[in-house]
Tab-separated table of C-alpha atoms and ligand atoms in Angstrom:
chain	number	residue	atom	x	y	z
S	39	MET	CA	298.860	192.979	65.265
S	40	HIS	CA	298.183	193.762	61.594
S	41	VAL	CA	296.632	190.868	59.672
S	42	THR	CA	295.528	190.426	56.080
S	43	ILE	CA	292.820	187.943	55.148
S	44	ILE	CA	292.731	186.827	51.527
S	45	GLY	CA	289.270	185.584	50.559
S	46	THR	CA	286.320	187.075	52.439
S	47	GLY	CA	283.870	184.168	52.388
S	48	TYR	CA	282.409	182.143	55.259
S	49	VAL	CA	285.828	181.433	56.755
S	50	GLY	CA	287.641	184.639	55.802
S	51	LEU	CA	284.955	187.001	57.042
S	52	VAL	CA	284.473	185.198	60.360
S	53	THR	CA	288.247	184.994	60.884
S	54	GLY	CA	288.776	188.647	60.006
S	55	ALA	CA	285.911	189.859	62.199
S	56	CYS	CA	286.920	187.758	65.214
S	57	LEU	CA	290.606	188.718	64.946
S	58	ALA	CA	289.602	192.393	64.747
S	59	ASP	CA	287.416	191.915	67.815
S	60	ALA	CA	290.519	190.892	69.746
S	61	GLY	CA	292.121	194.245	68.876
S	62	ASN	CA	293.996	193.389	65.685
S	63	HIS	CA	293.925	195.620	62.624
S	64	VAL	CA	292.490	193.435	59.900
S	65	LEU	CA	292.237	194.082	56.189
S	66	CYS	CA	290.073	191.595	54.286
S	67	LEU	CA	290.681	191.188	50.564
S	68	ASP	CA	288.323	189.674	48.036
S	69	LEU	CA	288.349	189.814	44.262
S	70	MET	CA	284.542	190.021	44.092
S	71	GLU	CA	283.902	193.732	43.891
S	72	ALA	CA	280.197	193.357	44.665
S	73	LYS	CA	280.965	191.505	47.904
S	74	ILE	CA	283.473	194.111	49.081
S	75	ALA	CA	281.111	196.957	48.126
S	76	GLN	CA	278.381	195.265	50.161
S	77	LEU	CA	280.678	194.876	53.175
S	78	ASN	CA	281.854	198.467	52.869
S	79	ALA	CA	278.202	199.510	52.892
S	80	GLY	CA	277.740	197.680	56.188
S	81	LYS	CA	275.913	194.668	54.748
S	82	ILE	CA	276.873	191.055	55.514
S	83	PRO	CA	276.798	188.811	52.433
S	84	ILE	CA	276.182	185.586	54.401
S	85	TYR	CA	273.849	184.485	57.173
S	86	GLU	CA	275.906	183.596	60.222
S	87	PRO	CA	274.478	184.125	63.721
S	88	GLY	CA	276.287	186.839	65.688
S	89	LEU	CA	278.560	187.896	62.857
S	90	GLU	CA	276.810	191.110	61.864
S	91	ALA	CA	277.271	192.764	65.258
S	92	ILE	CA	280.977	191.914	65.369
S	93	VAL	CA	281.587	193.211	61.855
S	94	LYS	CA	279.690	196.399	62.664
S	95	ARG	CA	281.520	197.242	65.889
S	96	ASN	CA	284.945	196.519	64.434
S	97	ARG	CA	284.278	198.493	61.248
S	98	GLU	CA	283.153	201.399	63.393
S	99	ALA	CA	286.286	201.067	65.532
S	100	GLY	CA	288.383	201.167	62.340
S	101	ARG	CA	289.934	197.769	63.049
S	102	LEU	CA	288.195	195.874	60.236
S	103	ARG	CA	288.426	197.039	56.642
S	104	PHE	CA	287.606	195.503	53.266
S	105	THR	CA	289.383	195.958	49.971
S	106	THR	CA	289.806	194.645	46.450
S	107	SER	CA	293.326	196.083	46.193
S	108	VAL	CA	295.974	193.374	46.227
S	109	PRO	CA	298.933	195.802	46.662
S	110	ASP	CA	297.204	197.325	49.714
S	111	SER	CA	296.384	193.952	51.243
S	112	VAL	CA	299.946	192.679	50.773
S	113	ALA	CA	301.432	195.861	52.228
S	114	HIS	CA	299.051	195.844	55.202
S	115	ALA	CA	300.549	193.012	57.242
S	116	GLU	CA	303.342	190.520	57.741
S	117	VAL	CA	300.748	187.821	58.454
S	118	GLN	CA	298.808	186.991	55.283
S	119	ILE	CA	296.033	184.461	55.886
S	120	ILE	CA	294.718	182.661	52.808
S	121	ALA	CA	291.055	181.645	53.182
S	122	VAL	CA	289.978	181.266	49.553
S	123	GLY	CA	287.874	178.392	48.244
S	124	THR	CA	289.326	174.987	47.364
S	125	PRO	CA	286.526	173.466	45.273
S	126	PRO	CA	286.751	169.946	43.934
S	127	GLY	CA	288.520	169.577	40.609
S	128	GLU	CA	287.140	167.260	37.956
S	129	ASP	CA	288.980	164.255	39.391
S	130	GLY	CA	287.877	164.991	42.969
S	131	SER	CA	291.204	166.468	44.044
S	132	ALA	CA	291.202	169.903	45.685
S	133	ASP	CA	291.502	172.635	43.059
S	134	LEU	CA	294.339	174.819	44.326
S	135	GLN	CA	294.127	177.511	41.666
S	136	HIS	CA	292.729	180.159	44.034
S	137	VAL	CA	295.194	179.328	46.819
S	138	LEU	CA	298.167	179.483	44.465
S	139	ALA	CA	296.897	182.644	42.763
S	140	ALA	CA	296.667	184.250	46.208
S	141	ALA	CA	300.211	183.077	47.006
S	142	ARG	CA	301.553	184.439	43.710
S	143	SER	CA	299.886	187.787	44.287
S	144	ILE	CA	301.726	188.044	47.618
S	145	GLY	CA	305.038	187.312	45.849
S	146	MET	CA	304.266	189.910	43.189
S	147	HIS	CA	303.761	192.750	45.661
S	148	MET	CA	305.654	192.031	48.900
S	149	LYS	CA	308.461	194.363	49.918
S	150	ASP	CA	309.374	192.772	53.238
S	151	ARG	CA	309.200	189.375	54.988
S	152	LYS	CA	305.861	187.543	55.118
S	153	VAL	CA	304.283	184.714	57.037
S	154	VAL	CA	301.822	183.126	54.620
S	155	VAL	CA	299.212	181.153	56.507
S	156	THR	CA	296.943	178.748	54.639
S	157	LYS	CA	293.605	178.426	56.400
S	158	SER	CA	291.829	176.973	53.359
S	159	THR	CA	291.471	173.187	53.472
S	160	VAL	CA	294.291	171.902	51.284
S	161	PRO	CA	296.040	168.591	50.573
S	162	VAL	CA	299.310	167.573	52.128
S	163	GLY	CA	302.164	169.277	50.321
S	164	THR	CA	300.300	172.517	49.617
S	165	ALA	CA	302.425	174.598	52.006
S	166	ASP	CA	305.466	173.722	49.864
S	167	LYS	CA	303.567	174.811	46.749
S	168	VAL	CA	302.465	178.050	48.402
S	169	ARG	CA	306.023	178.839	49.391
S	170	ALA	CA	307.267	178.017	45.884
S	171	ALA	CA	304.544	180.208	44.333
S	172	VAL	CA	305.578	183.184	46.492
S	173	THR	CA	309.330	182.732	46.000
S	174	GLY	CA	308.844	182.120	42.265
S	175	GLU	CA	307.362	185.611	41.953
S	176	LEU	CA	310.084	187.079	44.152
S	177	GLN	CA	312.736	185.565	41.888
S	178	LYS	CA	311.087	187.163	38.848
S	179	ARG	CA	311.472	190.469	40.672
S	180	GLY	CA	315.074	189.665	41.608
S	181	LEU	CA	314.246	189.757	45.328
S	182	ASP	CA	315.233	187.455	48.159
S	183	LEU	CA	312.854	188.038	51.077
S	184	ALA	CA	312.013	185.699	53.953
S	185	VAL	CA	308.822	183.703	53.430
S	186	ALA	CA	307.348	181.217	55.891
S	187	ALA	CA	304.476	179.005	54.703
S	188	VAL	CA	302.293	177.841	57.573
S	189	SER	CA	299.302	175.512	57.666
S	190	ASN	CA	296.530	176.675	60.000
S	191	PRO	CA	293.438	174.669	59.085
S	192	GLU	CA	290.085	176.024	60.196
S	193	PHE	CA	287.581	173.902	62.133
S	194	LEU	CA	284.680	176.347	62.517
S	195	LYS	CA	281.182	175.112	61.774
S	196	GLU	CA	278.841	177.259	59.712
S	197	GLY	CA	275.899	178.254	61.888
S	198	ALA	CA	278.131	178.368	64.980
S	199	ALA	CA	281.189	179.879	63.332
S	200	VAL	CA	281.688	182.889	65.600
S	201	ASN	CA	281.547	180.823	68.772
S	202	ASP	CA	283.803	178.173	67.244
S	203	PHE	CA	286.374	180.785	66.302
S	204	MET	CA	286.180	182.639	69.630
S	205	ARG	CA	286.231	179.442	71.717
S	206	PRO	CA	288.087	176.884	69.606
S	207	GLU	CA	288.600	173.319	70.770
S	208	ARG	CA	292.044	173.503	69.198
S	209	VAL	CA	294.136	175.786	67.009
S	210	ILE	CA	296.519	173.889	64.797
S	211	ILE	CA	299.703	175.521	63.624
S	212	GLY	CA	301.689	173.475	61.151
S	213	SER	CA	305.182	174.914	60.842
S	214	ASP	CA	308.790	174.504	61.876
S	215	ASP	CA	309.583	178.216	61.582
S	216	SER	CA	310.005	179.582	65.097
S	217	HIS	CA	309.267	183.192	64.109
S	218	ALA	CA	306.025	182.198	62.348
S	219	ILE	CA	304.973	179.978	65.242
S	220	SER	CA	305.581	182.773	67.711
S	221	LEU	CA	303.522	185.260	65.645
S	222	LEU	CA	300.594	182.843	65.382
S	223	ARG	CA	300.757	181.980	69.090
S	224	GLN	CA	300.439	185.698	69.770
S	225	LEU	CA	297.550	186.035	67.300
S	226	TYR	CA	295.575	183.175	68.828
S	227	ALA	CA	296.434	183.886	72.483
S	228	PRO	CA	293.138	185.731	73.137
S	229	PHE	CA	291.111	182.688	72.047
S	230	GLN	CA	292.476	180.127	74.489
S	231	ARG	CA	289.656	179.989	77.086
S	232	ASN	CA	290.738	178.190	80.277
S	233	HIS	CA	293.798	176.428	78.939
S	234	GLU	CA	296.024	176.656	75.935
S	235	ARG	CA	294.537	174.917	72.939
S	236	ILE	CA	297.273	175.644	70.422
S	237	MET	CA	298.895	172.574	68.910
S	238	VAL	CA	302.082	173.072	66.956
S	239	MET	CA	302.925	170.259	64.593
S	240	GLY	CA	304.588	169.457	61.316
S	241	VAL	CA	303.048	171.211	58.354
S	242	ARG	CA	302.040	167.954	56.643
S	243	SER	CA	300.387	166.646	59.803
S	244	ALA	CA	298.414	169.891	60.090
S	245	GLU	CA	297.229	169.613	56.502
S	246	LEU	CA	296.202	165.992	56.961
S	247	THR	CA	294.486	166.631	60.323
S	248	LYS	CA	291.814	168.775	58.712
S	249	TYR	CA	290.900	166.181	56.079
S	250	ALA	CA	291.046	163.346	58.600
S	251	ALA	CA	288.702	165.215	60.964
S	252	ASN	CA	286.075	165.922	58.312
S	253	SER	CA	286.374	162.413	56.917
S	254	MET	CA	285.898	160.889	60.361
S	255	LEU	CA	282.729	162.936	60.886
S	256	ALA	CA	281.421	162.014	57.435
S	257	THR	CA	282.155	158.371	58.256
S	258	ARG	CA	280.022	158.538	61.392
S	259	ILE	CA	277.151	159.999	59.380
S	260	SER	CA	277.315	157.391	56.628
S	261	PHE	CA	277.676	154.609	59.195
S	262	MET	CA	274.567	155.775	61.030
S	263	ASN	CA	272.645	156.140	57.786
S	264	GLU	CA	273.408	152.562	56.839
S	265	ILE	CA	272.468	151.285	60.299
S	266	ALA	CA	269.267	153.363	60.063
S	267	ASN	CA	268.287	151.776	56.781
S	268	LEU	CA	268.955	148.364	58.281
S	269	ALA	CA	266.955	149.221	61.413
S	270	GLU	CA	264.011	150.221	59.262
S	271	ALA	CA	264.174	146.975	57.303
S	272	ILE	CA	264.268	144.723	60.355
S	273	GLY	CA	261.879	146.528	62.683
S	274	ALA	CA	264.299	148.353	64.986
S	275	ASP	CA	264.092	152.075	65.809
S	276	ILE	CA	267.285	153.992	64.962
S	277	GLU	CA	266.503	156.690	67.545
S	278	GLU	CA	266.574	154.063	70.291
S	279	VAL	CA	269.726	152.551	68.823
S	280	ARG	CA	271.343	155.996	68.624
S	281	ARG	CA	270.724	156.637	72.303
S	282	GLY	CA	271.948	153.163	73.122
S	283	ILE	CA	275.274	153.510	71.367
S	284	GLY	CA	275.814	157.218	72.069
S	285	SER	CA	275.816	156.489	75.816
S	286	ASP	CA	279.092	154.635	75.327
S	287	SER	CA	281.713	157.243	76.221
S	288	ARG	CA	284.036	155.812	73.592
S	289	ILE	CA	281.399	156.639	70.971
S	290	GLY	CA	279.528	159.707	72.296
S	291	TYR	CA	276.371	161.280	70.898
S	292	HIS	CA	277.862	163.689	68.347
S	293	PHE	CA	277.297	163.101	64.652
S	294	LEU	CA	275.148	160.030	65.168
S	295	TYR	CA	272.014	161.505	63.621
S	296	PRO	CA	270.611	159.582	60.684
S	297	GLY	CA	269.249	161.718	57.881
S	298	VAL	CA	269.329	162.460	54.197
S	299	GLY	CA	273.097	162.426	53.814
S	300	TYR	CA	275.753	165.014	54.485
S	301	GLY	CA	276.134	168.054	52.241
S	302	GLY	CA	277.655	171.483	52.498
S	303	SER	CA	280.793	173.031	51.155
S	304	CYS	CA	283.175	170.824	53.139
S	305	PHE	CA	282.372	167.152	53.804
S	306	PRO	CA	281.603	166.069	50.221
S	307	LYS	CA	284.632	167.779	48.715
S	308	ASP	CA	286.991	166.948	51.568
S	309	VAL	CA	286.111	163.248	51.525
S	310	LYS	CA	286.732	163.181	47.773
S	311	ALA	CA	289.956	165.174	48.022
S	312	LEU	CA	291.402	162.930	50.737
S	313	GLN	CA	290.450	159.874	48.703
S	314	LYS	CA	292.249	161.350	45.713
S	315	SER	CA	295.373	162.205	47.728
S	316	ALA	CA	295.413	158.690	49.179
S	317	GLN	CA	295.069	157.174	45.731
S	318	LEU	CA	297.956	159.261	44.441
S	319	ALA	CA	300.028	158.119	47.408
S	320	GLY	CA	299.280	154.487	46.519
S	321	ARG	CA	297.294	154.033	49.764
S	322	PRO	CA	293.634	154.183	48.701
S	323	LEU	CA	291.202	154.695	51.573
S	324	ARG	CA	288.594	151.984	51.118
S	325	VAL	CA	286.532	153.198	54.043
S	326	LEU	CA	286.081	156.605	52.442
S	327	ALA	CA	284.989	155.120	49.134
S	328	ALA	CA	282.121	153.457	51.033
S	329	VAL	CA	281.364	156.626	53.004
S	330	HIS	CA	280.886	158.563	49.775
S	331	GLU	CA	278.869	155.823	48.087
S	332	VAL	CA	276.511	155.475	51.074
S	333	ASN	CA	276.044	159.235	51.162
S	334	GLU	CA	275.122	159.447	47.493
S	335	ALA	CA	272.492	156.739	48.027
S	336	GLN	CA	271.195	158.379	51.202
S	337	LYS	CA	270.520	161.647	49.405
S	338	ARG	CA	267.896	159.718	47.392
S	339	VAL	CA	266.168	158.136	50.393
S	340	LEU	CA	263.336	160.659	50.727
S	341	ALA	CA	262.652	160.664	46.983
S	342	ASP	CA	262.507	156.853	47.071
S	343	LYS	CA	259.984	156.937	49.905
S	344	ILE	CA	257.919	159.512	48.014
S	345	ARG	CA	257.922	157.283	44.916
S	346	VAL	CA	256.840	154.253	46.932
S	347	ARG	CA	253.898	156.284	48.255
S	348	PHE	CA	252.913	158.249	45.133
S	349	GLY	CA	254.302	156.178	42.248
S	350	ASP	CA	257.220	156.747	39.879
S	351	LYS	CA	255.422	159.328	37.768
S	352	LEU	CA	254.926	162.468	39.789
S	353	SER	CA	253.674	164.775	37.044
S	354	GLY	CA	250.973	167.089	38.274
S	355	ARG	CA	252.051	166.530	41.876
S	356	ARG	CA	253.319	169.313	44.054
S	357	PHE	CA	255.499	168.859	47.122
S	358	ALA	CA	256.103	171.247	49.964
S	359	LEU	CA	259.692	171.297	51.162
S	360	TRP	CA	260.964	172.675	54.459
S	361	GLY	CA	264.664	173.393	54.668
S	362	LEU	CA	266.963	174.310	51.788
S	363	ALA	CA	270.233	175.091	53.570
S	364	PHE	CA	272.541	172.115	54.009
S	365	LYS	CA	272.101	172.442	57.767
S	366	PRO	CA	270.325	174.803	60.181
S	367	ASN	CA	271.584	178.306	61.005
S	368	THR	CA	273.222	178.941	57.666
S	369	ASP	CA	272.092	180.073	54.237
S	370	ASP	CA	274.716	177.880	52.577
S	371	MET	CA	273.170	175.555	49.983
S	372	ARG	CA	276.373	174.143	48.508
S	373	GLU	CA	275.814	170.406	47.927
S	374	ALA	CA	272.687	170.575	50.104
S	375	PRO	CA	270.566	167.400	50.210
S	376	SER	CA	267.579	169.635	49.365
S	377	LEU	CA	269.082	170.128	45.899
S	378	SER	CA	269.216	166.364	45.286
S	379	LEU	CA	265.626	165.915	46.436
S	380	ILE	CA	264.357	168.810	44.323
S	381	ALA	CA	266.216	167.462	41.273
S	382	GLU	CA	264.626	164.024	41.790
S	383	LEU	CA	261.139	165.461	42.239
S	384	ILE	CA	261.145	167.799	39.277
S	385	GLY	CA	262.897	165.113	37.226
S	386	ALA	CA	259.886	162.889	37.883
S	387	GLY	CA	257.503	165.637	36.767
S	388	ALA	CA	256.518	167.199	40.096
S	389	SER	CA	256.767	170.792	41.217
S	390	VAL	CA	258.165	172.000	44.536
S	391	CYS	CA	257.192	174.821	46.846
S	392	ALA	CA	259.963	175.406	49.358
S	393	TYR	CA	260.621	177.412	52.487
S	394	ASP	CA	263.792	178.000	54.492
S	395	PRO	CA	264.296	180.474	57.347
S	396	ALA	CA	267.621	181.812	55.967
S	397	ALA	CA	268.375	180.436	52.496
S	398	ARG	CA	265.457	181.882	50.495
S	399	GLU	CA	267.492	184.518	48.696
S	400	GLU	CA	270.206	182.005	47.921
S	401	ALA	CA	267.560	179.543	46.677
S	402	ARG	CA	265.887	182.164	44.489
S	403	ARG	CA	269.234	182.869	42.865
S	404	HIS	CA	269.908	179.162	42.474
S	405	PHE	CA	266.535	178.341	40.898
S	406	GLU	CA	266.144	181.527	38.856
S	407	GLY	CA	264.148	180.704	35.706
S	408	GLU	CA	263.100	177.259	37.037
S	409	ARG	CA	259.307	177.551	37.023
S	410	ARG	CA	258.798	174.190	38.758
S	411	VAL	CA	260.421	175.478	41.924
S	412	GLU	CA	258.771	178.206	43.954
S	413	ILE	CA	260.329	179.698	47.083
S	414	VAL	CA	257.896	181.138	49.612
S	415	ASP	CA	258.280	183.201	52.759
S	416	SER	CA	256.499	181.074	55.348
S	417	PRO	CA	256.438	177.360	56.152
S	418	MET	CA	252.648	177.211	56.034
S	419	ALA	CA	252.474	178.964	52.645
S	420	ALA	CA	254.634	176.178	51.210
S	421	LEU	CA	251.918	173.653	52.082
S	422	GLU	CA	249.084	175.225	50.072
S	423	GLY	CA	247.911	172.774	47.426
S	424	ALA	CA	250.827	170.408	48.068
S	425	ASP	CA	250.386	166.642	47.968
S	426	ALA	CA	252.761	166.103	50.879
S	427	LEU	CA	255.482	167.760	52.942
S	428	ALA	CA	259.152	166.795	52.848
S	429	ILE	CA	261.498	168.037	55.592
S	430	VAL	CA	265.157	168.234	54.691
S	431	THR	CA	266.840	170.590	57.200
S	432	GLU	CA	266.272	170.420	60.957
S	433	TRP	CA	265.679	174.110	61.654
S	434	GLN	CA	264.396	174.720	65.181
S	435	GLU	CA	261.201	176.348	63.898
S	436	PHE	CA	260.136	173.077	62.230
S	437	ARG	CA	260.268	171.052	65.439
S	438	SER	CA	256.892	171.884	66.895
S	439	PRO	CA	254.502	172.970	64.149
S	440	ASP	CA	250.704	173.078	64.249
S	441	PHE	CA	250.015	169.592	62.938
S	442	ALA	CA	246.272	170.200	62.550
S	443	ASP	CA	247.066	173.178	60.320
S	444	ILE	CA	249.572	171.132	58.288
S	445	LYS	CA	246.979	168.393	57.810
S	446	ALA	CA	244.315	170.869	56.762
S	447	ARG	CA	246.543	172.426	54.106
S	448	LEU	CA	247.988	169.282	52.519
S	449	ARG	CA	246.051	167.316	49.894
S	450	THR	CA	247.336	164.086	51.432
S	451	PRO	CA	248.215	164.171	55.120
S	452	ALA	CA	251.726	162.847	54.588
S	453	ILE	CA	255.071	164.022	55.951
S	454	PHE	CA	258.391	162.696	54.661
S	455	ASP	CA	260.789	163.635	57.416
S	456	GLY	CA	264.466	163.364	56.533
S	457	ARG	CA	265.534	164.446	60.039
S	458	ASN	CA	263.314	162.427	62.384
S	459	LEU	CA	261.903	165.560	63.992
S	460	TYR	CA	258.627	164.070	65.203
S	461	ASP	CA	257.357	161.219	67.324
S	462	PRO	CA	255.721	158.564	65.120
S	463	ALA	CA	253.102	157.943	67.839
S	464	VAL	CA	252.099	161.614	67.814
S	465	MET	CA	251.845	161.503	64.032
S	466	ARG	CA	249.578	158.462	64.251
S	467	ASP	CA	247.342	160.261	66.750
S	468	GLN	CA	247.212	163.274	64.439
S	469	GLY	CA	246.154	161.061	61.540
S	470	ILE	CA	249.263	161.988	59.545
S	471	GLU	CA	251.091	159.446	57.405
S	472	TYR	CA	254.648	159.702	58.649
S	473	TYR	CA	257.711	158.501	56.770
S	474	CYS	CA	261.049	158.979	58.496
S	475	ILE	CA	264.554	157.527	58.568
S	476	GLY	CA	265.386	154.273	60.306
S	477	ARG	CA	262.080	153.789	62.075
S	478	SER	CA	259.397	151.567	60.628
S	479	ALA	CA	256.413	153.874	60.003
P	261	LIG	N1	282.729	177.028	55.050
P	261	LIG	C1	283.142	176.309	56.081
P	261	LIG	O1	282.391	175.923	56.962
P	261	LIG	C2	284.595	175.933	56.208
P	261	LIG	C3	285.089	175.463	57.430
P	261	LIG	C4	286.441	175.137	57.528
P	261	LIG	C5	287.257	175.256	56.417
P	261	LIG	N2	286.753	175.692	55.235
P	261	LIG	C6	287.655	175.839	54.099
P	261	LIG	O2	287.990	177.218	53.979
P	261	LIG	C7	288.134	177.581	52.614
P	261	LIG	C8	287.200	178.713	52.268
P	261	LIG	O3	285.874	178.259	52.417
P	261	LIG	P1	284.630	179.268	52.404
P	261	LIG	O4	283.421	178.441	52.677
P	261	LIG	O5	284.933	180.440	53.260
P	261	LIG	O6	284.659	179.713	50.860
P	261	LIG	P2	283.829	180.876	50.153
P	261	LIG	O7	283.584	180.412	48.778
P	261	LIG	O8	282.683	181.283	51.024
P	261	LIG	O9	284.852	182.109	50.136
P	261	LIG	C9	286.016	182.156	49.388
P	261	LIG	C10	286.241	183.593	48.959
P	261	LIG	O10	287.537	183.720	48.380
P	261	LIG	C11	287.482	184.672	47.326
P	261	LIG	N3	288.671	184.521	46.485
P	261	LIG	C12	288.955	183.532	45.588
P	261	LIG	N4	290.161	183.726	45.059
P	261	LIG	C13	290.681	184.843	45.616
P	261	LIG	C14	291.905	185.544	45.502
P	261	LIG	N5	292.880	185.123	44.703
P	261	LIG	N6	292.080	186.669	46.228
P	261	LIG	C15	291.121	187.091	47.046
P	261	LIG	N7	289.934	186.468	47.234
P	261	LIG	C16	289.722	185.354	46.526
P	261	LIG	C17	286.164	184.359	46.660
P	261	LIG	O11	285.710	185.448	45.893
P	261	LIG	C18	285.271	184.082	47.869
P	261	LIG	O12	284.635	185.249	48.326
P	261	LIG	C19	287.908	176.292	51.828
P	261	LIG	O13	289.135	175.665	51.599
P	261	LIG	C20	287.070	175.458	52.769
P	261	LIG	O14	287.212	174.079	52.541
P	261	LIG	C21	285.442	176.052	55.112
């Protein structure tokens, strides 16, 4: 099948590459010329395990192409998949300007019927707006062509995106248009593993499912963070509690890890956007207001612990930081807890020397011109001359470091661990002051 992807970011590129790998002819559009030039030169603009090889083999096979030409991308396929960003607007609602611009550009150039599939995370009612945006442009051109607007929310996780796309737990198709449903069934047929995972539902249910899923996961995180803070205050160990409750099959172990709050390009904005939609519908979601509030507080937990240990004024102090990406196996730093911690530390007068296995280039761009933040190329180099080490992202390579070496390099043998990577007893034996989440030190 021919498929067009509009928006070649984390979701668009993975979707395009994986669909091409199944034999489809995919044209990916983006308005950022530099990004498309990079992709056309064989370079991958993001860090996503496994993606590079898939892009390479499908480019070489001629099944995956990249363009900045809207007329070409519209002409390429009946199925037009919108995967552009939906950042938070000023009031927290999802900003639909990119989605609707993409829809209008389809209406401006289409010459035959289209199935317009929104994969971006969008509020309930967006499919109607997408359809209206396309048909509005058609009317200006005096044309009456068939347009189906389908919701097909994406559930891939950065860091495991290729596997999630290739082996999805479910594919949601929100539509009542039998032709569109049949095309999408065909498109997703190769990704069904041992049994069919396609769920066809009403378009509004599909749109809401995505927000509800992310909000549920964010709720688990905030709930565990609050229980962790309580555990710490009353002498319980959150890691023991986590195992205790996770063993309940109704609860399960996923997303029960206490930490420094959720970040990334999805949870924070999706929680806010769902809250906003609910408010507008006159059904405010009180649970989500608490989830957000707890998360904002949790992002400050490590900085608070550092202040308790070193005092409110941190001028002249230097902190090593491991982990800049919002989670392991990605270079994505959008709304990363590391950014909150760095802001708190430099705000209090300290400087930061940070390392991340994948996000260094992204971090250097982000902190360009900020002399209080240095990004280095090895975890041990970050420790030189630092007063203490803070760990923000649970990359595998941080799990078993040479503690004697860490101790020798730090001015104070102190680790502030936002991910509970180490055993407090081992830290005691090593003579390292160890501050973690939800376990009395
Ligand atoms: N990143 C994730 O893990 C993830 C997972 C599931 C769903 N989503 C959702 O998918 C959507 C995209 O997220 P992302 O992380 O891939 O975003 P992104 O910012 O990485 O990529 C979006 C791309 O769209 C391009 N773009 C914007 N307007 C355009 C237009 N009119 N025509 C062509 N290209 C255009 C941008 O230049 C950018 O390259 C969002 O709604 C997000 O909430 C993201």
